[in-house]
PDB file of C-alpha atoms in Angstrom:
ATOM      1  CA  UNK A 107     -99.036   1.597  -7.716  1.00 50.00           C
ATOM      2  CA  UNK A 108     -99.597   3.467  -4.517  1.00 63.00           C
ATOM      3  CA  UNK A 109     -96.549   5.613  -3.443  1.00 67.00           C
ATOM      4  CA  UNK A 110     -92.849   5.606  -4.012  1.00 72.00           C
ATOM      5  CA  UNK A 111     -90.887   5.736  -6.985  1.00 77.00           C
ATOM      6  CA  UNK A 112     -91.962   3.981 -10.318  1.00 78.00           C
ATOM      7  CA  UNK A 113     -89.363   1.862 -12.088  1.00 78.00           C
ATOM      8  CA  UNK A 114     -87.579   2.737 -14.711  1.00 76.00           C
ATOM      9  CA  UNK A 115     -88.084   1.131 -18.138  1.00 81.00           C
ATOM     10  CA  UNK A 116     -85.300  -1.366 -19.229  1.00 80.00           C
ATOM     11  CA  UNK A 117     -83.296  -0.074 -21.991  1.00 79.00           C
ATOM     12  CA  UNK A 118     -83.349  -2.579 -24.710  1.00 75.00           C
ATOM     13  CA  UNK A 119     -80.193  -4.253 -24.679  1.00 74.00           C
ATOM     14  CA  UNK A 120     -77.448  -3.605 -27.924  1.00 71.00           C
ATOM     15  CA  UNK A 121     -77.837  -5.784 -30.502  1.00 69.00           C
ATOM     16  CA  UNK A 122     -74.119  -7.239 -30.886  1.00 65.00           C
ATOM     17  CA  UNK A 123     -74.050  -6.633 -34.526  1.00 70.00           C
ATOM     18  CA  UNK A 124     -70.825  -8.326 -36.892  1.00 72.00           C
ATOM     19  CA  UNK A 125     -68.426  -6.212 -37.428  1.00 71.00           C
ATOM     20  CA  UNK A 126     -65.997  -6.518 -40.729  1.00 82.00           C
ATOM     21  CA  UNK A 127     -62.485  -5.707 -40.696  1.00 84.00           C
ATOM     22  CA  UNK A 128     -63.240  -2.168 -41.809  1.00 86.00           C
ATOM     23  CA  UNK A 129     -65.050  -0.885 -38.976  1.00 86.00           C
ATOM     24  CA  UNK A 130     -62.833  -3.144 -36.863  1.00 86.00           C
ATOM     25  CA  UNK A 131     -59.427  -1.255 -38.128  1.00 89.00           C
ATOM     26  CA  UNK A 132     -61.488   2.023 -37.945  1.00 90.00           C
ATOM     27  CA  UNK A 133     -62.545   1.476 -34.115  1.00 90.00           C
ATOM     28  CA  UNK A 134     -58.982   0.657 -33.331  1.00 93.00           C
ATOM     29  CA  UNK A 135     -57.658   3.859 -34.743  1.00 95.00           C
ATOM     30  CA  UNK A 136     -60.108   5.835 -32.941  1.00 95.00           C
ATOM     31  CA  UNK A 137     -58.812   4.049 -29.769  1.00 95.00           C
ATOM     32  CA  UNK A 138     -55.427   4.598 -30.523  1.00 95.00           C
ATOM     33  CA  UNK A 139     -56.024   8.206 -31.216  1.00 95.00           C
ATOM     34  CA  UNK A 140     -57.898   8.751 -27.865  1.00 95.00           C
ATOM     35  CA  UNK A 141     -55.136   7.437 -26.286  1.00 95.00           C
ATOM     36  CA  UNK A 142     -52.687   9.305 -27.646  1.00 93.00           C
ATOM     37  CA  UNK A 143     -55.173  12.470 -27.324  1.00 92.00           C
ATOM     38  CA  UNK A 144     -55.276  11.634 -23.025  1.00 91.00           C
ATOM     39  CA  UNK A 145     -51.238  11.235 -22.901  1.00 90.00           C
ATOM     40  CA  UNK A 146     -51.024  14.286 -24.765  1.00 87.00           C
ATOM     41  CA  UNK A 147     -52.751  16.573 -22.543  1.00 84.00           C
ATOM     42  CA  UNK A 148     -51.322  14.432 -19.430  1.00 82.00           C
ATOM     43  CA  UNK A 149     -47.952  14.914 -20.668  1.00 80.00           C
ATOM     44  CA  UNK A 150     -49.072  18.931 -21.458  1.00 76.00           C
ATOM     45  CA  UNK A 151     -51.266  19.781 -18.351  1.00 72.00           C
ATOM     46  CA  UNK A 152     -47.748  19.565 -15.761  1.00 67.00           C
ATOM     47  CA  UNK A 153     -45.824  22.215 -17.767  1.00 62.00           C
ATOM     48  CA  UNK A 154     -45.943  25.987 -17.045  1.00 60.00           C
ATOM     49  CA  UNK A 155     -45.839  28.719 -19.181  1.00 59.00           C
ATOM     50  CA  UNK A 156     -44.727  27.586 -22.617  1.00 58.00           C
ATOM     51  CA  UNK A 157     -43.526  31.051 -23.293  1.00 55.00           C
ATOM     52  CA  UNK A 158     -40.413  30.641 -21.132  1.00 53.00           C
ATOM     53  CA  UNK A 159     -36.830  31.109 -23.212  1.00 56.00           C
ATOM     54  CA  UNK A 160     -33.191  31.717 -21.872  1.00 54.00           C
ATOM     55  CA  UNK A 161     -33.883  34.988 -20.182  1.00 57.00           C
ATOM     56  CA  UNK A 162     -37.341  34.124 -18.916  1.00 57.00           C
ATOM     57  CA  UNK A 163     -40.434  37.042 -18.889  1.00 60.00           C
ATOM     58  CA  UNK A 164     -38.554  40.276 -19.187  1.00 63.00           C
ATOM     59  CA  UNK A 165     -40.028  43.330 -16.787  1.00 67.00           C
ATOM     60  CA  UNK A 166     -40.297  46.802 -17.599  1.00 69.00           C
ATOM     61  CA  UNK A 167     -40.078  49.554 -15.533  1.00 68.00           C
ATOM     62  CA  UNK A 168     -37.922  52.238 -14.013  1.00 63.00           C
ATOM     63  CA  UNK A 169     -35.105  51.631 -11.917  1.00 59.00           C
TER      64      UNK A 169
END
């Protein structure tokens, strides 16, 4: 090889190993729970202070 880039090595692919119903119903929670995690903080991130009551932030000071 004279010049320019190399090529990268292939990755080796996955092996698609069998999964039983354990790690099947233990992937699928962790889905789930990602899922819930992203509408969470979707559902969270439009809000504004979460401090705000009746009266709202009270000022001091001198009139």
């Amino acid at each position: 090889m004279t010049g320019g880039k190399a090529k990268p090595l292939k990755a080796a692919k996955k092996q698609n190993k069998d999964l039983d119903d354990d790690d099947k119903a233990f992937h699928e929670k962790q889905r789930a729970y990602e899922k819930a995690k992203k509408e969470m903080a979707a559902k969270a991130g439009g809000k504004g202070p979460l401090n705000t009551g009746a009266q709202g932030i009270k000022k001091s000071g001198k009139k």
